[in-house]
GROMACS .gro file of C-alpha atoms in nm:
model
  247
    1UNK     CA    1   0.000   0.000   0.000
    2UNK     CA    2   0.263   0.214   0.015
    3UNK     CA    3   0.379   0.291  -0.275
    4UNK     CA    4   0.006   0.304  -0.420
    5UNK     CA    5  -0.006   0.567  -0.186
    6UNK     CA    6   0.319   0.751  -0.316
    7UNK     CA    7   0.215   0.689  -0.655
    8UNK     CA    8  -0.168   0.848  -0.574
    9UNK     CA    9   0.060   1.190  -0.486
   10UNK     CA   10   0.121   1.259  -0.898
   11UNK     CA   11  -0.259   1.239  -0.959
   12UNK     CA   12  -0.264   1.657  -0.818
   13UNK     CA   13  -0.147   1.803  -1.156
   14UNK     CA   14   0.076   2.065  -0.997
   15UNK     CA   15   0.249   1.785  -0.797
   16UNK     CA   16   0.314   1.587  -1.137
   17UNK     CA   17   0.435   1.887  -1.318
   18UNK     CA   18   0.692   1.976  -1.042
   19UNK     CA   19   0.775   1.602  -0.997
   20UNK     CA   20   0.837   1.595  -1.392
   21UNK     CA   21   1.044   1.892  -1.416
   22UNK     CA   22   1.276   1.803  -1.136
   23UNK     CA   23   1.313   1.409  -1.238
   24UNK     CA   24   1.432   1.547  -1.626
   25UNK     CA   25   1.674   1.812  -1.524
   26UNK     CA   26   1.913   1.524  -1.383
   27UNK     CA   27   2.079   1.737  -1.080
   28UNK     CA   28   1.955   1.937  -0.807
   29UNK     CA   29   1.669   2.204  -0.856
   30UNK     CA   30   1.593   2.455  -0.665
   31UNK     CA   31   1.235   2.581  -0.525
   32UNK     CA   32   1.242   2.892  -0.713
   33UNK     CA   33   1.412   2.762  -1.061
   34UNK     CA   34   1.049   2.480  -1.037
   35UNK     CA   35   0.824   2.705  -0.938
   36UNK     CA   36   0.886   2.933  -1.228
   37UNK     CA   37   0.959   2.647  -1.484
   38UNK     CA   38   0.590   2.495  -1.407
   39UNK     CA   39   0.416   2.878  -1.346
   40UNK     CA   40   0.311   2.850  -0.991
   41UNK     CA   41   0.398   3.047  -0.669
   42UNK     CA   42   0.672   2.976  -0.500
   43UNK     CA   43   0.532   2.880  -0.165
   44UNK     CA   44   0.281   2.649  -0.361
   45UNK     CA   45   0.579   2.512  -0.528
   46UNK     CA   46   0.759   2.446  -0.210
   47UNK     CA   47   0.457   2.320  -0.005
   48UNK     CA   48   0.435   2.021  -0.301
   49UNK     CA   49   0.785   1.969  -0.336
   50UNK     CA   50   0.795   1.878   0.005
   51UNK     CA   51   0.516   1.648   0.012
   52UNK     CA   52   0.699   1.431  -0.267
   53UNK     CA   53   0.953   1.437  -0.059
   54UNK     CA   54   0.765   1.309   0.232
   55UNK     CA   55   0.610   1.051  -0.012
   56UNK     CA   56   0.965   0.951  -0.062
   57UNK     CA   57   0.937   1.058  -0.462
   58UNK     CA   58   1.224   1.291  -0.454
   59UNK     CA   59   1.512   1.352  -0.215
   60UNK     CA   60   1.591   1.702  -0.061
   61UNK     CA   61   1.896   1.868   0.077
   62UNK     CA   62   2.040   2.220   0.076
   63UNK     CA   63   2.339   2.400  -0.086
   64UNK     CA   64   2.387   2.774  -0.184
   65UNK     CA   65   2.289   2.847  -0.551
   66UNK     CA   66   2.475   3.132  -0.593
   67UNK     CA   67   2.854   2.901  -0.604
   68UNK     CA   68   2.981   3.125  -0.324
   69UNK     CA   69   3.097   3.062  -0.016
   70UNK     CA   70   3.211   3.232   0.316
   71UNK     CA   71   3.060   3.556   0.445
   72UNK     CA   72   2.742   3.754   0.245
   73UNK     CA   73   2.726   3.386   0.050
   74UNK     CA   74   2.369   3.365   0.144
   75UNK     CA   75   2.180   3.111   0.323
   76UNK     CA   76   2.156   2.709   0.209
   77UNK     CA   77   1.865   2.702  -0.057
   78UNK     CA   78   1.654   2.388  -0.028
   79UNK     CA   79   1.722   2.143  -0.372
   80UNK     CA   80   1.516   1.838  -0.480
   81UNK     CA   81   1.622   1.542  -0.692
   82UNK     CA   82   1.438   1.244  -0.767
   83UNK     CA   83   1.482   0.998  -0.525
   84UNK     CA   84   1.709   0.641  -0.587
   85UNK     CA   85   1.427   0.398  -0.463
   86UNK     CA   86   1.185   0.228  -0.745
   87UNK     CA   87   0.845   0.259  -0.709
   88UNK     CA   88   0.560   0.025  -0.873
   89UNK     CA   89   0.250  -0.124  -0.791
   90UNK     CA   90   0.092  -0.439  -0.935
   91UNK     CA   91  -0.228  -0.614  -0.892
   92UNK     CA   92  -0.244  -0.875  -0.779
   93UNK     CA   93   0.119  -0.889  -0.680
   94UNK     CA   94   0.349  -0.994  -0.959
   95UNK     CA   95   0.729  -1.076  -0.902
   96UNK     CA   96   0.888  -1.019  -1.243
   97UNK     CA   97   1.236  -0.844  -1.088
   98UNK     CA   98   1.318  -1.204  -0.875
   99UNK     CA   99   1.249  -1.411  -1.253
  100UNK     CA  100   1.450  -1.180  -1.410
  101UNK     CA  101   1.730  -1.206  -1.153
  102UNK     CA  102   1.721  -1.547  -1.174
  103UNK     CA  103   1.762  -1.591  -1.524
  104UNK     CA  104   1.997  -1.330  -1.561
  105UNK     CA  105   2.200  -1.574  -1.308
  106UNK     CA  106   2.120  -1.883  -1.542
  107UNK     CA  107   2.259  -1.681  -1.837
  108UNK     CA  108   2.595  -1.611  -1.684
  109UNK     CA  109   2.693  -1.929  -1.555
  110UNK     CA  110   2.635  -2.086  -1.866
  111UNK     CA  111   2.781  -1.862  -2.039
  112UNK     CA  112   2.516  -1.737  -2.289
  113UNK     CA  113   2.604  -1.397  -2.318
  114UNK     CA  114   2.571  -1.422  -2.696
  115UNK     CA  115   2.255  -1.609  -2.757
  116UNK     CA  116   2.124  -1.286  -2.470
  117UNK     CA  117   2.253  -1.035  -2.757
  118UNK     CA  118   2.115  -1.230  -3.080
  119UNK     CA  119   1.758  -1.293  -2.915
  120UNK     CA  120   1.781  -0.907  -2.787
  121UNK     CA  121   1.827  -0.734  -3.115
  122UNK     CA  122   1.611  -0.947  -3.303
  123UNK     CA  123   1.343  -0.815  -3.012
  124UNK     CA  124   1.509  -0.451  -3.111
  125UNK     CA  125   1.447  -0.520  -3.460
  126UNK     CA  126   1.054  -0.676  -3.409
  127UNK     CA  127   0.956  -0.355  -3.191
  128UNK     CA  128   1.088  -0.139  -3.490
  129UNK     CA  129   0.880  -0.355  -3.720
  130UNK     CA  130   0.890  -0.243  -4.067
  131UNK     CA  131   0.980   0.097  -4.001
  132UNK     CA  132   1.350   0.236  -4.126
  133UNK     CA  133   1.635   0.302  -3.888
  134UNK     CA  134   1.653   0.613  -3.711
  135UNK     CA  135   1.710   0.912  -3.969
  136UNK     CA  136   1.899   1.099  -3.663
  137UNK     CA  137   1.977   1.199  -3.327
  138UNK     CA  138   1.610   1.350  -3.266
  139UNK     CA  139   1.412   1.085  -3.404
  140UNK     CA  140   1.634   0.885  -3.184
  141UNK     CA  141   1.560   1.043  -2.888
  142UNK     CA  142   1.197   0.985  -2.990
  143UNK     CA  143   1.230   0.647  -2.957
  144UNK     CA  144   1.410   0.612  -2.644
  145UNK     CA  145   1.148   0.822  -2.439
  146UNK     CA  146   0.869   0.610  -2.558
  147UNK     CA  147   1.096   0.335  -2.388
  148UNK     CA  148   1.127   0.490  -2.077
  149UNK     CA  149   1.498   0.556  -2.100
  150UNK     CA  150   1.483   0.924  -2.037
  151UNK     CA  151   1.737   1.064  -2.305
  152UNK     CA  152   1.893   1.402  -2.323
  153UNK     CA  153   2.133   1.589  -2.626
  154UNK     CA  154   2.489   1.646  -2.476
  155UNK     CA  155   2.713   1.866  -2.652
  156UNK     CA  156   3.063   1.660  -2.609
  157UNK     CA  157   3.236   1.966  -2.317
  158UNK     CA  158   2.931   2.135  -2.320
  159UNK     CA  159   2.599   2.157  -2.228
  160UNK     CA  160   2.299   1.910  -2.244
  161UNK     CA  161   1.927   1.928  -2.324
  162UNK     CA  162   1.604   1.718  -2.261
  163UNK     CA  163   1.408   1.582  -2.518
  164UNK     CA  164   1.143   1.815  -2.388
  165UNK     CA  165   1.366   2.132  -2.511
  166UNK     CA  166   1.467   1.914  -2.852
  167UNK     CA  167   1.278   2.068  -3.060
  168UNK     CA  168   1.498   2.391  -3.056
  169UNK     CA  169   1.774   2.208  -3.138
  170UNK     CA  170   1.637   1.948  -3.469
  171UNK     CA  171   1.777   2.133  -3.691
  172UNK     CA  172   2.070   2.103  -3.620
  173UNK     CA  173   2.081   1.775  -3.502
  174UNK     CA  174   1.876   1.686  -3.825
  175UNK     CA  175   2.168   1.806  -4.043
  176UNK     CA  176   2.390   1.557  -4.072
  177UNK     CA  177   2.478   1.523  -4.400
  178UNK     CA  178   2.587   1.926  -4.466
  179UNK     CA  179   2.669   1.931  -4.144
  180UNK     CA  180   2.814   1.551  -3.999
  181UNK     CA  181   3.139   1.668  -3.806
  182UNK     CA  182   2.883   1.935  -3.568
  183UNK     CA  183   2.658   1.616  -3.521
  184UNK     CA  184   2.941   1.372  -3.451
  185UNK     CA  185   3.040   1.618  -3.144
  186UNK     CA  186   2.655   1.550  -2.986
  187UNK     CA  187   2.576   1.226  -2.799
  188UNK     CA  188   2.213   1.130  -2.688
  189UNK     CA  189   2.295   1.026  -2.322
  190UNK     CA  190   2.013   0.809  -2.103
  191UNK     CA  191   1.912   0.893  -1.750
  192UNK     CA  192   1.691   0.637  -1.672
  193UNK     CA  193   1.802   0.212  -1.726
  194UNK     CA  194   1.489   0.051  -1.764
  195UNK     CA  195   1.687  -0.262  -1.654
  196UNK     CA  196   1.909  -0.100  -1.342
  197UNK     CA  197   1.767  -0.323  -1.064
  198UNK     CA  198   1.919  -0.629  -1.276
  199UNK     CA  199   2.216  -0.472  -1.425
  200UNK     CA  200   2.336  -0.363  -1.111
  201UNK     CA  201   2.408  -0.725  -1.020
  202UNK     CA  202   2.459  -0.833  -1.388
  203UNK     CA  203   2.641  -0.518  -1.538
  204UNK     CA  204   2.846  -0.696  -1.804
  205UNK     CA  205   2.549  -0.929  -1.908
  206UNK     CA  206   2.259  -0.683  -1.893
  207UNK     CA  207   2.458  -0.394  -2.042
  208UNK     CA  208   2.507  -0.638  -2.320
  209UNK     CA  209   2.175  -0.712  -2.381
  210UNK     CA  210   2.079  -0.359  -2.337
  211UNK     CA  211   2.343  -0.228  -2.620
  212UNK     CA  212   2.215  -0.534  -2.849
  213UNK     CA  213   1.842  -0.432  -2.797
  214UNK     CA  214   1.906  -0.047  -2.881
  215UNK     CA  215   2.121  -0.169  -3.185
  216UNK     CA  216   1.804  -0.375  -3.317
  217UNK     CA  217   1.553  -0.111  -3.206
  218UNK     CA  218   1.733   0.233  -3.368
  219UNK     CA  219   1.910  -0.003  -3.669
  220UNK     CA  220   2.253  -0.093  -3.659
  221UNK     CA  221   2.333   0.024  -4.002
  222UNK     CA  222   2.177   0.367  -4.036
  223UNK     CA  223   2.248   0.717  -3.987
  224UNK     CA  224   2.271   0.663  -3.573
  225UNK     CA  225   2.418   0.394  -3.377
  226UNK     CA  226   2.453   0.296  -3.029
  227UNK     CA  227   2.789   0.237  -2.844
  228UNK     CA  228   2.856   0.145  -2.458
  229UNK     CA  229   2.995   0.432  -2.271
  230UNK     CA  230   2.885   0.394  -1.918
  231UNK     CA  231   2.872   0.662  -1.631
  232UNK     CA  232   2.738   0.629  -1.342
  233UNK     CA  233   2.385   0.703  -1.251
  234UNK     CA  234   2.263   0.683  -1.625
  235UNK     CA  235   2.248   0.390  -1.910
  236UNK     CA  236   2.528   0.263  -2.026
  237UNK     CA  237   2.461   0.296  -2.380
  238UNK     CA  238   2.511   0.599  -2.550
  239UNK     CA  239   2.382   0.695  -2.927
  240UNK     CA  240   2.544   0.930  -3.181
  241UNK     CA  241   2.579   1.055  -3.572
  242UNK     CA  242   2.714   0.718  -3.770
  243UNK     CA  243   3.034   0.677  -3.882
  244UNK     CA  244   2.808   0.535  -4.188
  245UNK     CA  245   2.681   0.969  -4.227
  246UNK     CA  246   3.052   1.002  -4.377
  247UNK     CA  247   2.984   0.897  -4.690
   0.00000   0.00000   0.00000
């Protein structure tokens, strides 16, 4: 019951907005910085954050905004981020993350890391159906957030974007062919792992599968492609511009 009751918290629009906003920014936001990205008060903002936190939806702490320190730094601002723990609620109760563990186990000890990869992107490949590979790095992203994986545009040394705030950037993105050197320099990076509970204890194995899927799904031979390049706290797999874009 608890986590239907943490769940029921994002049916209040307001709450789900703020809860949204904070989860995509990937780092710590401040009350002020979601009130005004989701147009409400600040105290209204602040009163809600706090109940997610309560809920155990986000996590809170406190840090100055301004980068200073010392004297006339200014007081701590509170900061939310989404919290670690999963939530999910089945009826009746289901156990899929213990199967999945358990064949994940099966699968390593025997040793079938590449039958895992094969039967992955052919699965990749099936949920693409009869549709081309990705034409680039928006599209892409397209594709990912229907999965769940949460992806954002990072500039290689520079700054990053949602897929929310995408749309600004398709053209340029979009223009690989006049353009494929600029493209090559972006990355599509993942926050969310759809598979982290089981690739925590099975990184090499799940990250595998999870590379092989994304290959199948986007198309290994088109104008994006998938690579491992893990960091913590997001997917391991990240996708740019195609070597293939070159020619």
């Amino acid at each position: 019951m608890e986590h239907i009751e943490a769940i029921a918290m994002l049916q209040d629009p307001v709450r789900r907005r703020l809860y949204e906003y904070v989860t995509a920014q990937g780092r710590e936001v401040g009350r002020n910085e979601a009130a005004e990205a989701t147009g409400v008060a600040r105290t209204l903002a602040a009163h809600h954050l706090d109940r997610l936190t309560e809920a155990g939806l986000l996590e809170s702490g406190s840090r100055r905004l301004t980068g200073r320190s010392g004297p006339g730094a200014g007081r701590p601002a509170k900061v939310y981020t989404r919290a670690k723990a999963e939530r999910s609620v089945s009826l009746p109760a289901r156990d899929y993350r213990t199967a999945a563990e358990l064949l994940a186990e099966a699968a390593e000890q025997a040793g079938l890391d590449a039958g895992l990869c094969a039967a992955a992107r052919r699965r990749g490949e099936s949920l693409r159906g009869s549709a081309t590979p990705c034409g680039d790095l928006d599209e892409a992203m397209t594709v990912l957030a229907a999965r769940g994986y949460e992806p954002h545009l990072e500039d290689i040394g520079g700054p990053e974007s949602t897929h929310a705030d995408a749309d600004a950037q398709a053209s340029a993105v979009a223009d690989t062919d006049a353009d494929s050197a600029g493209a090559a320099a972006r990355v599509v990076r993942m926050r969310n792992c759809p598979f982290h509970a089981v690739a925590e204890r099975f990184p090499p194995l799940v990250c595998g599968m999870n590379l092989a899927l994304l290959e199948g799904l986007l198309g290994a031979d088109g104008p994006v492609r998938a690579r491992m390049d893990a960091r913590p706290g997001e997917c391991c797999v990240v996708v740019e511009a195609s070597k293939n874009n070159d020619d």
